[in-house]
Tab-separated table of C-alpha atoms in Angstrom:
chain	number	residue	atom	x	y	z
A	1263	ALA	CA	0.000	0.000	0.000
A	1264	PHE	CA	2.854	2.399	0.757
A	1265	GLY	CA	4.356	1.524	-2.623
A	1266	TRP	CA	1.068	2.266	-4.393
A	1267	GLY	CA	0.888	5.630	-2.633
A	1268	ALA	CA	4.436	6.373	-3.768
A	1269	ASN	CA	3.441	5.423	-7.331
A	1270	LEU	CA	0.571	7.904	-7.274
A	1271	ARG	CA	2.649	10.686	-5.761
A	1272	TYR	CA	5.571	10.418	-8.193
A	1273	LEU	CA	3.304	10.025	-11.236
A	1274	SER	CA	1.486	13.188	-10.171
A	1275	LEU	CA	4.783	15.064	-9.836
A	1276	ALA	CA	5.747	13.796	-13.305
A	1277	GLY	CA	2.622	15.452	-14.706
A	1278	ILE	CA	0.715	12.234	-15.415
A	1279	GLU	CA	-3.009	12.396	-14.685
A	1280	VAL	CA	-3.453	9.133	-12.817
A	1281	ARG	CA	-7.140	9.544	-12.030
A	1282	PRO	CA	-8.481	9.528	-15.623
A	1283	ILE	CA	-6.080	6.738	-16.594
A	1284	LEU	CA	-7.265	4.499	-13.736
A	1285	GLN	CA	-10.824	5.772	-14.217
A	1286	LEU	CA	-11.663	6.536	-10.581
A	1287	SER	CA	-14.975	8.378	-10.538
A	1288	GLU	CA	-15.144	9.745	-6.965
A	1289	LEU	CA	-13.029	12.810	-6.130
A	1290	PRO	CA	-11.907	12.975	-2.464
A	1291	THR	CA	-11.290	16.742	-2.643
A	1292	ALA	CA	-14.735	17.623	-4.008
A	1293	SER	CA	-16.179	18.213	-0.528
A	1294	HIS	CA	-13.571	20.897	0.114
A	1295	GLY	CA	-14.705	22.924	-2.856
A	1296	GLU	CA	-11.546	22.554	-4.908
A	1297	SER	CA	-11.617	22.581	-8.661
A	1298	SER	CA	-11.820	19.194	-10.397
A	1299	SER	CA	-9.597	20.576	-13.143
A	1300	ASP	CA	-6.645	20.915	-10.786
A	1301	THR	CA	-4.742	17.728	-11.541
A	1302	ARG	CA	-2.147	18.237	-8.802
A	1303	VAL	CA	-4.839	18.649	-6.124
A	1304	LEU	CA	-6.761	15.596	-7.343
A	1305	ASP	CA	-3.805	13.262	-7.435
A	1306	ASP	CA	-2.512	14.548	-4.094
A	1307	GLY	CA	-5.886	13.604	-2.644
A	1308	ILE	CA	-5.509	10.068	-3.967
A	1309	HIS	CA	-2.023	9.451	-2.647
A	1310	ARG	CA	-2.755	10.965	0.766
A	1311	SER	CA	-5.734	8.689	1.326
A	1312	VAL	CA	-3.709	5.674	0.184
A	1313	PHE	CA	-0.837	6.588	2.513
A	1314	GLY	CA	-3.318	7.071	5.359
A	1315	LEU	CA	-4.929	3.660	4.876
A	1316	ALA	CA	-1.488	2.061	4.532
A	1317	ALA	CA	-0.437	3.639	7.841
A	1318	VAL	CA	-3.492	2.196	9.608
A	1319	LEU	CA	-3.009	-1.309	8.223
A	1320	GLY	CA	0.761	-1.136	8.691
A	1321	GLY	CA	0.292	-0.089	12.312
A	1322	ILE	CA	-1.909	-3.114	12.957
A	1323	ALA	CA	0.614	-5.430	11.325
A	1324	LEU	CA	3.495	-3.850	13.264
A	1325	ALA	CA	1.627	-4.296	16.545
A	1326	GLY	CA	1.017	-7.958	15.734
A	1327	TRP	CA	4.663	-8.491	14.808
A	1328	THR	CA	5.810	-6.843	18.053
A	1329	LEU	CA	3.545	-9.086	20.125
A	1330	CYS	CA	4.926	-12.135	18.316
A	1331	LEU	CA	8.441	-11.080	19.364
A	1332	VAL	CA	7.310	-10.605	22.959
A	1333	PHE	CA	5.772	-14.092	23.040
A	1334	SER	CA	8.562	-15.733	21.034
A	1335	VAL	CA	8.849	-18.542	23.583
A	1336	SER	CA	5.257	-19.613	22.954
A	1337	PRO	CA	4.552	-20.840	19.392
A	1338	ALA	CA	0.903	-21.332	20.271
A	1339	MET	CA	0.542	-17.690	21.319
A	1340	GLN	CA	2.388	-16.516	18.206
A	1341	THR	CA	-0.039	-18.434	15.991
A	1342	CYS	CA	-3.035	-16.921	17.786
A	1343	ILE	CA	-1.575	-13.408	17.499
A	1344	THR	CA	-0.923	-13.888	13.775
A	1345	LEU	CA	-4.485	-15.019	13.103
A	1346	ILE	CA	-5.946	-12.195	15.198
A	1347	THR	CA	-3.799	-9.683	13.294
A	1348	TYR	CA	-5.178	-10.930	9.963
A	1349	MET	CA	-8.721	-10.701	11.333
A	1350	VAL	CA	-8.253	-7.133	12.594
A	1351	ILE	CA	-6.804	-6.032	9.237
A	1352	THR	CA	-9.764	-7.599	7.418
A	1353	ALA	CA	-12.212	-5.909	9.787
A	1354	ALA	CA	-10.522	-2.534	9.242
A	1355	LEU	CA	-10.949	-2.944	5.475
A	1356	VAL	CA	-14.620	-3.966	5.457
A	1357	VAL	CA	-16.033	-1.783	8.261
A	1358	PRO	CA	-19.051	-0.030	6.655
A	1359	GLN	CA	-18.865	3.229	8.613
A	1360	ARG	CA	-17.450	6.278	6.837
A	1361	ILE	CA	-14.196	6.158	8.777
A	1362	LEU	CA	-10.654	4.994	8.062
A	1363	PHE	CA	-10.525	6.460	4.543
A	1364	HIS	CA	-13.904	5.094	3.499
A	1365	THR	CA	-13.672	6.107	-0.167
A	1366	THR	CA	-10.325	4.417	-0.716
A	1367	ARG	CA	-11.463	1.262	1.069
A	1368	MET	CA	-14.648	1.082	-1.000
A	1369	GLN	CA	-12.687	1.539	-4.221
A	1370	LEU	CA	-10.458	-1.354	-3.182
A	1371	LEU	CA	-13.338	-3.629	-2.178
A	1372	HIS	CA	-15.338	-2.892	-5.330
A	1373	SER	CA	-12.272	-3.641	-7.425
A	1374	LEU	CA	-11.714	-6.948	-5.607
A	1375	PHE	CA	-15.376	-7.848	-6.127
A	1376	ARG	CA	-15.128	-7.253	-9.875
A	1377	ILE	CA	-11.928	-9.307	-10.013
A	1378	VAL	CA	-13.384	-12.401	-8.321
A	1379	LYS	CA	-16.787	-12.119	-10.013
A	1380	PRO	CA	-16.949	-14.984	-12.549
A	1381	SER	CA	-18.394	-12.925	-15.395
A	1382	MET	CA	-17.548	-13.191	-19.078
A	1383	THR	CA	-19.679	-10.203	-20.123
A	1384	ASP	CA	-18.810	-7.342	-17.744
A	1385	PRO	CA	-16.256	-4.758	-18.945
A	1386	VAL	CA	-12.690	-5.144	-17.678
A	1387	TYR	CA	-11.079	-1.918	-16.498
A	1388	LEU	CA	-7.461	-0.888	-16.178
A	1389	CYS	CA	-7.708	-0.341	-12.407
A	1390	ASP	CA	-8.949	-3.933	-12.008
A	1391	ILE	CA	-6.216	-5.271	-14.295
A	1392	ILE	CA	-3.501	-3.584	-12.231
A	1393	MET	CA	-5.089	-4.793	-8.983
A	1394	ALA	CA	-5.318	-8.373	-10.276
A	1395	ASP	CA	-1.664	-8.254	-11.343
A	1396	ILE	CA	-0.738	-7.040	-7.858
A	1397	LEU	CA	-2.622	-10.026	-6.408
A	1398	THR	CA	-0.478	-12.401	-8.474
A	1399	SER	CA	2.546	-10.959	-6.682
A	1400	CYS	CA	0.832	-11.850	-3.384
A	1401	ALA	CA	-0.148	-15.384	-4.478
A	1402	ARG	CA	1.931	-17.178	-1.845
A	1403	ILE	CA	0.191	-15.227	0.927
A	1404	PHE	CA	-3.032	-17.155	0.308
A	1405	SER	CA	-1.226	-20.438	0.978
A	1406	ASP	CA	0.477	-18.952	4.048
A	1407	LEU	CA	-2.925	-18.000	5.470
A	1408	LEU	CA	-4.008	-21.620	5.131
A	1409	LEU	CA	-0.942	-22.723	7.115
A	1410	VAL	CA	-1.739	-20.218	9.882
A	1411	ALA	CA	-5.306	-21.510	10.127
A	1412	CYS	CA	-4.024	-25.094	10.086
A	1413	LYS	CA	-1.606	-24.478	12.933
A	1414	LEU	CA	-4.314	-22.814	14.990
A	1415	SER	CA	-6.704	-25.721	14.444
A	1416	SER	CA	-3.935	-28.149	15.416
A	1417	LEU	CA	-3.410	-26.251	18.654
A	1418	PHE	CA	-7.093	-26.553	19.471
A	1419	TRP	CA	-6.970	-30.271	18.621
A	1420	TYR	CA	-4.010	-30.898	20.924
A	1421	SER	CA	-5.641	-28.843	23.658
A	1422	ARG	CA	-8.823	-30.861	23.317
A	1423	GLN	CA	-6.924	-34.144	23.500
A	1424	ARG	CA	-5.088	-32.985	26.626
A	1425	ASP	CA	-8.314	-31.856	28.332
A	1426	LEU	CA	-9.824	-35.266	27.674
A	1427	GLY	CA	-6.723	-36.931	29.078
A	1428	LEU	CA	-6.033	-38.795	25.860
A	1429	GLY	CA	-2.651	-37.503	24.717
A	1430	TYR	CA	-1.010	-40.302	22.782
A	1431	ASP	CA	-2.366	-42.978	25.146
A	1432	GLY	CA	-5.229	-43.667	22.768
A	1433	GLY	CA	-2.944	-45.808	20.643
A	1434	ILE	CA	-1.242	-45.677	17.312
A	1435	ALA	CA	-4.315	-44.300	15.512
A	1436	LYS	CA	-4.220	-41.026	17.419
A	1437	TYR	CA	-0.481	-40.772	16.908
A	1438	VAL	CA	-0.941	-41.179	13.162
A	1439	ASP	CA	-3.667	-38.516	13.185
A	1440	ALA	CA	-1.332	-36.126	14.970
A	1441	GLN	CA	1.459	-36.775	12.472
A	1442	GLN	CA	-0.881	-36.201	9.529
A	1443	SER	CA	-2.066	-32.930	11.064
A	1444	ALA	CA	1.517	-31.741	11.541
A	1445	ARG	CA	2.345	-32.716	7.957
A	1446	LEU	CA	-0.636	-30.760	6.620
A	1447	CYS	CA	0.610	-27.662	8.408
A	1448	THR	CA	3.979	-28.068	6.678
A	1449	ASP	CA	2.682	-28.859	3.186
A	1450	PRO	CA	-0.810	-27.531	2.312
A	1451	GLY	CA	-0.951	-29.924	-0.655
A	1452	VAL	CA	-3.615	-29.590	-3.317
A	1453	LEU	CA	-5.593	-26.958	-1.421
A	1454	GLY	CA	-2.500	-24.815	-1.029
A	1455	ALA	CA	-1.714	-25.105	-4.739
A	1456	VAL	CA	-5.272	-24.053	-5.592
A	1457	LEU	CA	-5.011	-21.001	-3.336
A	1458	VAL	CA	-1.692	-19.971	-4.893
A	1459	ALA	CA	-3.197	-20.375	-8.372
A	1460	MET	CA	-6.346	-18.344	-7.645
A	1461	PRO	CA	-4.887	-14.863	-8.492
A	1462	TYR	CA	-3.648	-16.222	-11.825
A	1463	ILE	CA	-7.063	-17.761	-12.485
A	1464	PHE	CA	-8.711	-14.393	-11.786
A	1465	ARG	CA	-6.390	-12.712	-14.262
A	1466	LEU	CA	-6.941	-15.519	-16.779
A	1467	ARG	CA	-10.683	-14.922	-16.495
A	1468	GLN	CA	-10.170	-11.224	-17.250
A	1469	CYS	CA	-8.125	-12.029	-20.356
A	1470	THR	CA	-10.714	-14.556	-21.547
A	1471	ASN	CA	-13.448	-11.990	-20.990
A	1472	GLU	CA	-11.601	-9.410	-23.074
A	1473	TYR	CA	-10.912	-11.994	-25.779
A	1474	LEU	CA	-14.604	-12.930	-26.047
A	1475	ARG	CA	-15.569	-9.253	-26.248
A	1476	SER	CA	-13.072	-8.571	-29.058
A	1477	THR	CA	-13.679	-8.917	-32.771
A	1478	ALA	CA	-12.649	-12.373	-33.928
A	1479	GLY	CA	-9.299	-12.340	-35.728
A	1480	SER	CA	-8.481	-8.753	-34.760
A	1481	GLY	CA	-5.227	-7.609	-33.222
A	1482	ASP	CA	-6.955	-7.080	-29.882
A	1483	ALA	CA	-8.283	-10.637	-29.915
A	1484	LYS	CA	-4.808	-12.026	-30.618
A	1485	ARG	CA	-3.318	-9.907	-27.838
A	1486	HIS	CA	-5.902	-10.985	-25.254
A	1487	PHE	CA	-5.494	-14.644	-26.236
A	1488	ALA	CA	-1.712	-14.422	-25.937
A	1489	ASN	CA	-2.084	-12.715	-22.562
A	1490	ALA	CA	-4.371	-15.524	-21.395
A	1491	VAL	CA	-1.678	-18.029	-22.371
A	1492	LYS	CA	0.773	-16.186	-20.128
A	1493	TYR	CA	-1.382	-16.589	-17.034
A	1494	ALA	CA	-2.394	-20.141	-17.943
A	1495	SER	CA	1.310	-21.057	-18.094
A	1496	SER	CA	1.576	-20.325	-14.356
A	1497	ILE	CA	-0.771	-23.198	-13.498
A	1498	PRO	CA	1.617	-26.046	-14.550
A	1499	VAL	CA	4.447	-24.422	-12.555
A	1500	ILE	CA	2.328	-24.386	-9.386
A	1501	CYS	CA	0.902	-27.887	-9.880
A	1502	LEU	CA	4.222	-29.537	-10.722
A	1503	SER	CA	6.057	-27.920	-7.803
A	1504	SER	CA	3.268	-28.976	-5.431
A	1505	ALA	CA	3.399	-32.546	-6.751
A	1506	GLN	CA	7.169	-32.720	-6.223
A	1507	LYS	CA	6.957	-31.486	-2.670
A	1508	ARG	CA	4.122	-33.863	-1.848
A	1509	ALA	CA	6.127	-36.782	-3.228
A	1510	ALA	CA	9.147	-35.734	-1.147
A	1511	VAL	CA	7.076	-35.373	2.042
A	1512	ASP	CA	4.849	-38.417	1.709
A	1513	GLY	CA	7.205	-40.752	-0.111
A	1514	THR	CA	4.285	-41.781	-2.326
A	1515	LEU	CA	6.601	-42.736	-5.184
A	1516	ASP	CA	8.571	-45.375	-3.291
A	1517	THR	CA	8.768	-47.748	-6.247
A	1518	LYS	CA	11.446	-48.854	-8.673
A	1519	TYR	CA	10.247	-46.144	-11.062
A	1520	SER	CA	10.271	-43.360	-8.454
A	1521	ASP	CA	13.612	-41.832	-9.467
A	1522	TRP	CA	12.660	-41.795	-13.148
A	1523	VAL	CA	9.252	-40.274	-12.455
A	1524	LEU	CA	10.684	-37.577	-10.199
A	1525	ARG	CA	13.336	-36.657	-12.768
A	1526	PHE	CA	10.682	-36.499	-15.486
A	1527	VAL	CA	8.394	-34.300	-13.387
A	1528	TYR	CA	11.324	-32.094	-12.446
A	1529	GLY	CA	12.213	-31.680	-16.123
A	1530	LEU	CA	8.649	-30.634	-16.905
A	1531	TRP	CA	8.827	-28.189	-14.008
A	1532	VAL	CA	12.038	-26.614	-15.306
A	1533	LEU	CA	10.529	-26.204	-18.789
A	1534	SER	CA	7.359	-24.693	-17.325
A	1535	VAL	CA	9.271	-22.250	-15.139
A	1536	ALA	CA	11.530	-21.186	-18.000
A	1537	PHE	CA	8.616	-20.609	-20.380
A	1538	ASN	CA	6.498	-18.744	-17.828
A	1539	SER	CA	9.333	-16.501	-16.622
A	1540	LEU	CA	10.661	-15.594	-20.063
A	1541	TYR	CA	7.213	-15.152	-21.610
A	1542	SER	CA	6.092	-12.977	-18.688
A	1543	TYR	CA	9.217	-10.852	-19.068
A	1544	TYR	CA	8.596	-10.500	-22.797
A	1545	TRP	CA	5.037	-9.388	-22.052
A	1546	ASP	CA	6.200	-6.792	-19.539
A	1547	ILE	CA	8.493	-5.208	-22.123
A	1548	ALA	CA	6.439	-5.550	-25.303
A	1549	PHE	CA	2.889	-4.963	-24.058
A	1550	ASP	CA	2.662	-3.727	-20.465
A	1551	TRP	CA	5.375	-1.100	-21.046
A	1552	ASN	CA	5.090	-0.861	-24.867
A	1553	LEU	CA	8.862	-0.860	-25.331
A	1554	GLY	CA	10.913	-2.688	-27.942
A	1555	HIS	CA	10.249	-0.330	-30.875
A	1556	MET	CA	12.630	-0.534	-33.832
A	1557	SER	CA	13.811	2.240	-36.157
A	1558	ASP	CA	12.144	0.522	-39.140
A	1559	GLY	CA	8.711	0.870	-37.517
A	1560	SER	CA	8.411	-2.691	-36.211
A	1561	LYS	CA	7.818	-3.515	-32.558
A	1562	LEU	CA	8.629	-6.374	-30.232
A	1563	SER	CA	4.905	-6.909	-29.682
A	1564	ASP	CA	4.480	-7.724	-33.399
A	1565	LEU	CA	5.841	-11.201	-32.665
A	1566	VAL	CA	2.537	-12.079	-30.976
A	1567	ALA	CA	-0.014	-9.508	-32.121
A	1568	PRO	CA	1.063	-7.587	-35.254
A	1569	THR	CA	-0.143	-4.008	-35.426
A	1570	GLU	CA	-3.143	-3.633	-37.699
A	1571	PRO	CA	-2.710	-1.171	-40.599
A	1572	LYS	CA	-4.328	2.206	-39.932
A	1573	SER	CA	-6.668	4.070	-42.191
A	1574	PRO	CA	-5.292	7.238	-43.868
A	1575	SER	CA	-7.284	9.456	-41.500
A	1576	ALA	CA	-6.001	7.559	-38.461
A	1577	LYS	CA	-2.429	7.908	-39.675
A	1578	THR	CA	-2.862	11.657	-40.038
A	1579	LEU	CA	-4.277	11.940	-36.523
A	1580	SER	CA	-1.492	9.758	-35.103
A	1581	ALA	CA	1.195	11.834	-36.786
A	1582	SER	CA	-0.220	15.087	-35.495
A	1583	GLY	CA	-0.621	13.727	-31.972
A	1584	SER	CA	2.603	11.800	-31.438
A	1585	SER	CA	5.484	12.897	-33.651
A	1586	ASP	CA	4.879	16.611	-33.110
A	1587	PHE	CA	4.806	17.400	-29.390
A	1588	SER	CA	3.969	21.040	-29.871
A	1589	GLY	CA	0.374	19.854	-29.864
A	1590	CYS	CA	-1.309	17.756	-27.225
A	1591	ALA	CA	-1.892	14.049	-27.881
A	1592	THR	CA	-5.134	12.548	-26.653
A	1593	GLU	CA	-6.245	9.098	-25.656
A	1594	THR	CA	-9.711	7.549	-25.576
A	1595	VAL	CA	-10.221	5.702	-22.317
A	1596	ASN	CA	-13.029	3.836	-20.592
A	1597	VAL	CA	-14.460	4.831	-17.240
A	1598	CYS	CA	-13.771	2.677	-14.200
A	1599	SER	CA	-16.452	3.654	-11.726
A	1600	LEU	CA	-17.040	2.433	-8.188
A	1601	ASP	CA	-20.159	0.663	-9.452
A	1602	ALA	CA	-19.381	-3.046	-9.679
A	1603	ASP	CA	-21.863	-3.446	-12.548
A	1604	GLY	CA	-19.840	-1.392	-15.064
A	1605	PRO	CA	-19.348	2.115	-16.442
A	1606	ASP	CA	-21.893	4.834	-15.879
A	1607	HIS	CA	-20.966	7.301	-18.615
A	1608	GLU	CA	-19.296	7.562	-21.996
A	1609	PRO	CA	-15.545	7.393	-22.699
A	1610	SER	CA	-13.665	10.639	-22.318
A	1611	ARG	CA	-10.709	12.123	-24.159
A	1612	THR	CA	-7.897	13.130	-21.828
A	1613	PRO	CA	-5.037	15.497	-22.744
A	1614	LEU	CA	-1.672	13.871	-22.270
A	1615	CYS	CA	0.930	16.570	-22.928
A	1616	HIS	CA	3.177	17.936	-20.202
A	1617	GLY	CA	6.440	19.742	-20.017
A	1618	SER	CA	8.384	16.681	-18.818
A	1619	ASP	CA	7.693	14.633	-21.977
A	1620	ARG	CA	10.466	13.472	-24.277
A	1621	ALA	CA	9.540	12.789	-27.903
A	1622	TRP	CA	11.687	11.861	-30.883
A	1623	SER	CA	10.937	11.825	-34.561
A	1624	PRO	CA	10.231	8.395	-36.110
A	1625	GLY	CA	13.376	6.280	-36.422
A	1626	ARG	CA	15.521	8.522	-34.160
A	1627	PHE	CA	14.372	7.513	-30.674
A	1628	PRO	CA	16.610	5.555	-28.228
A	1629	LEU	CA	17.284	1.965	-29.231
A	1630	PHE	CA	14.590	-0.542	-28.196
A	1631	LEU	CA	12.415	2.033	-26.420
A	1632	ARG	CA	9.640	4.106	-28.055
A	1633	PRO	CA	9.200	7.595	-29.550
A	1634	GLN	CA	7.431	9.018	-26.472
A	1635	LEU	CA	8.890	8.692	-22.982
A	1636	ARG	CA	7.033	10.406	-20.160
A	1637	PHE	CA	9.916	9.980	-17.699
A	1638	GLY	CA	12.418	11.447	-20.139
A	1639	ALA	CA	15.739	9.771	-19.317
A	1640	PRO	CA	16.201	6.626	-21.456
A	1641	HIS	CA	18.594	5.003	-18.971
A	1642	LEU	CA	15.714	4.654	-16.493
A	1643	TYR	CA	13.889	2.399	-18.937
A	1644	TYR	CA	16.976	0.294	-19.672
A	1645	ALA	CA	17.597	-0.138	-15.936
A	1646	ALA	CA	13.968	-1.099	-15.372
A	1647	MET	CA	14.158	-3.789	-18.073
A	1648	LEU	CA	17.296	-5.286	-16.524
A	1649	VAL	CA	15.929	-5.260	-12.973
A	1650	ASP	CA	12.603	-6.713	-14.119
A	1651	PHE	CA	14.388	-9.637	-15.784
A	1652	LEU	CA	16.516	-10.417	-12.733
A	1653	LEU	CA	13.587	-10.226	-10.329
A	1654	ARG	CA	11.310	-12.209	-12.650
A	1655	ILE	CA	13.767	-15.064	-12.341
A	1656	THR	CA	14.399	-14.615	-8.601
A	1657	TRP	CA	10.720	-14.550	-7.662
A	1658	THR	CA	10.261	-18.000	-9.212
A	1659	ALA	CA	11.989	-19.481	-6.167
A	1660	LYS	CA	9.275	-18.081	-3.902
A	1661	LEU	CA	6.390	-19.056	-6.157
A	1662	THR	CA	7.411	-22.702	-6.351
A	1663	SER	CA	7.106	-24.711	-3.157
A	1664	TYR	CA	9.653	-27.219	-4.501
A	1665	ILE	CA	12.420	-24.870	-3.392
A	1666	TYR	CA	12.423	-24.567	0.408
A	1667	ILE	CA	13.298	-20.898	0.353
A	1668	ASP	CA	11.528	-20.330	3.677
A	1669	LEU	CA	14.088	-22.539	5.434
A	1670	MET	CA	16.788	-19.977	4.679
A	1671	ALA	CA	17.402	-17.203	7.193
A	1672	TYR	CA	14.838	-14.547	6.235
A	1673	GLY	CA	14.907	-15.927	2.690
A	1674	GLY	CA	11.154	-15.696	2.162
A	1675	PHE	CA	11.021	-12.196	3.633
A	1676	TRP	CA	13.673	-10.783	1.313
A	1677	LEU	CA	12.130	-12.423	-1.742
A	1678	ASN	CA	8.839	-10.795	-0.788
A	1679	VAL	CA	10.598	-7.434	-0.524
A	1680	LEU	CA	12.156	-7.893	-3.971
A	1681	GLU	CA	8.807	-8.814	-5.520
A	1682	ILE	CA	7.161	-5.773	-3.943
A	1683	TYR	CA	9.850	-3.619	-5.515
A	1684	ARG	CA	9.420	-5.318	-8.913
A	1685	ARG	CA	5.667	-4.780	-8.882
A	1686	TRP	CA	6.157	-1.184	-7.702
A	1687	GLN	CA	8.506	-0.518	-10.618
A	1688	TRP	CA	6.200	-2.337	-13.040
A	1689	THR	CA	3.244	-0.154	-11.972
A	1690	PHE	CA	5.164	3.048	-12.737
A	1691	LEU	CA	5.849	2.068	-16.326
A	1692	ARG	CA	2.458	0.393	-16.795
A	1693	ILE	CA	0.659	3.662	-16.080
A	1694	GLU	CA	3.316	5.750	-17.847
A	1695	LYS	CA	2.716	3.693	-20.985
A	1696	GLU	CA	-1.008	4.500	-20.875
A	1697	ALA	CA	-0.179	8.196	-20.717
A	1698	ALA	CA	2.413	8.066	-23.499
A	1699	VAL	CA	0.956	5.926	-26.269
């Protein structure tokens, strides 16, 4: 949340109108009588409310973490504190009263509702796409929540057995039950894999929705289909890694073919991880950031979805709006309202010219970037591409349960920090691309 607030603040300082790009319909500064045409005031209102909500939720999490340190000698108490912390954070988000940055919370909850709603007919908005992509970066958290709940239920089970005076005196059956419960809290199995896959399934549903709403055979249809393939490719990675860990924990493949089967499954896992990571990186560069333009007019994105030829009138409009920055380019955008049922008014045309823009004539822009750069300095884009590649590969270790990254000293924590940074960087250029193209 703090990262999202920083995104909004810096984009506002860079002269990018975040509100019309994300299509947020409610203005938090309207009640103070300030002009809706003042972009700086509007975007300041957004980032302040986001920072405020992040401070509230961060304070709750910090309090829970501090209590866990105080009760470090009692694992049972730590588990209870962790679960209570999650419950308090959830309650703070869903409280219906107009407190705790009500507008921002309602925008978040409405967006989450549209993301999980299994509809193939409702419009898909940019704010929901960005939110769903952020959820994919938090995929492992869903599995971790299951482990917390499992540990808490195990504590209640042991407490119940002790109160009844059973302990392990009930025989081997109760001992086996206890071992199976402990194993479940180490490896969530199929249910854990499903929870990790859910954010990718939500995003896959969005892509399928957009594909069905596109004209068959058009460039948009090809792009949405290719994007759906990207998210679908995450499912084999999750399933294969879960299967490998389950086999290692349970020893279910204790046969003469076990070594061969495990090597075969591991090979499939490596191929799946390589394809998903490299394809996702390609998509970040070619589509999400719209980079990879060549001096001859071709683009990296043409490998998947070639650009459709424009009509003569469209070419004239494009030339006047992009190659000559003395004018002001415009972009037609949809409206992302707080109403979960869809837009409530017509698309608007938003001016996208500011003093910080950098534009080059066709064929003379920096290598592998694009003619319009809203952040100006080309080296920022090159650095972002390099960092995105490195972190795309690193985050794979956290996504796959086959690698016991959590057994390393703070390994899982630092991988989470790196993924937060990658998504934070990705969001900057994702929104910048919408303002530039």
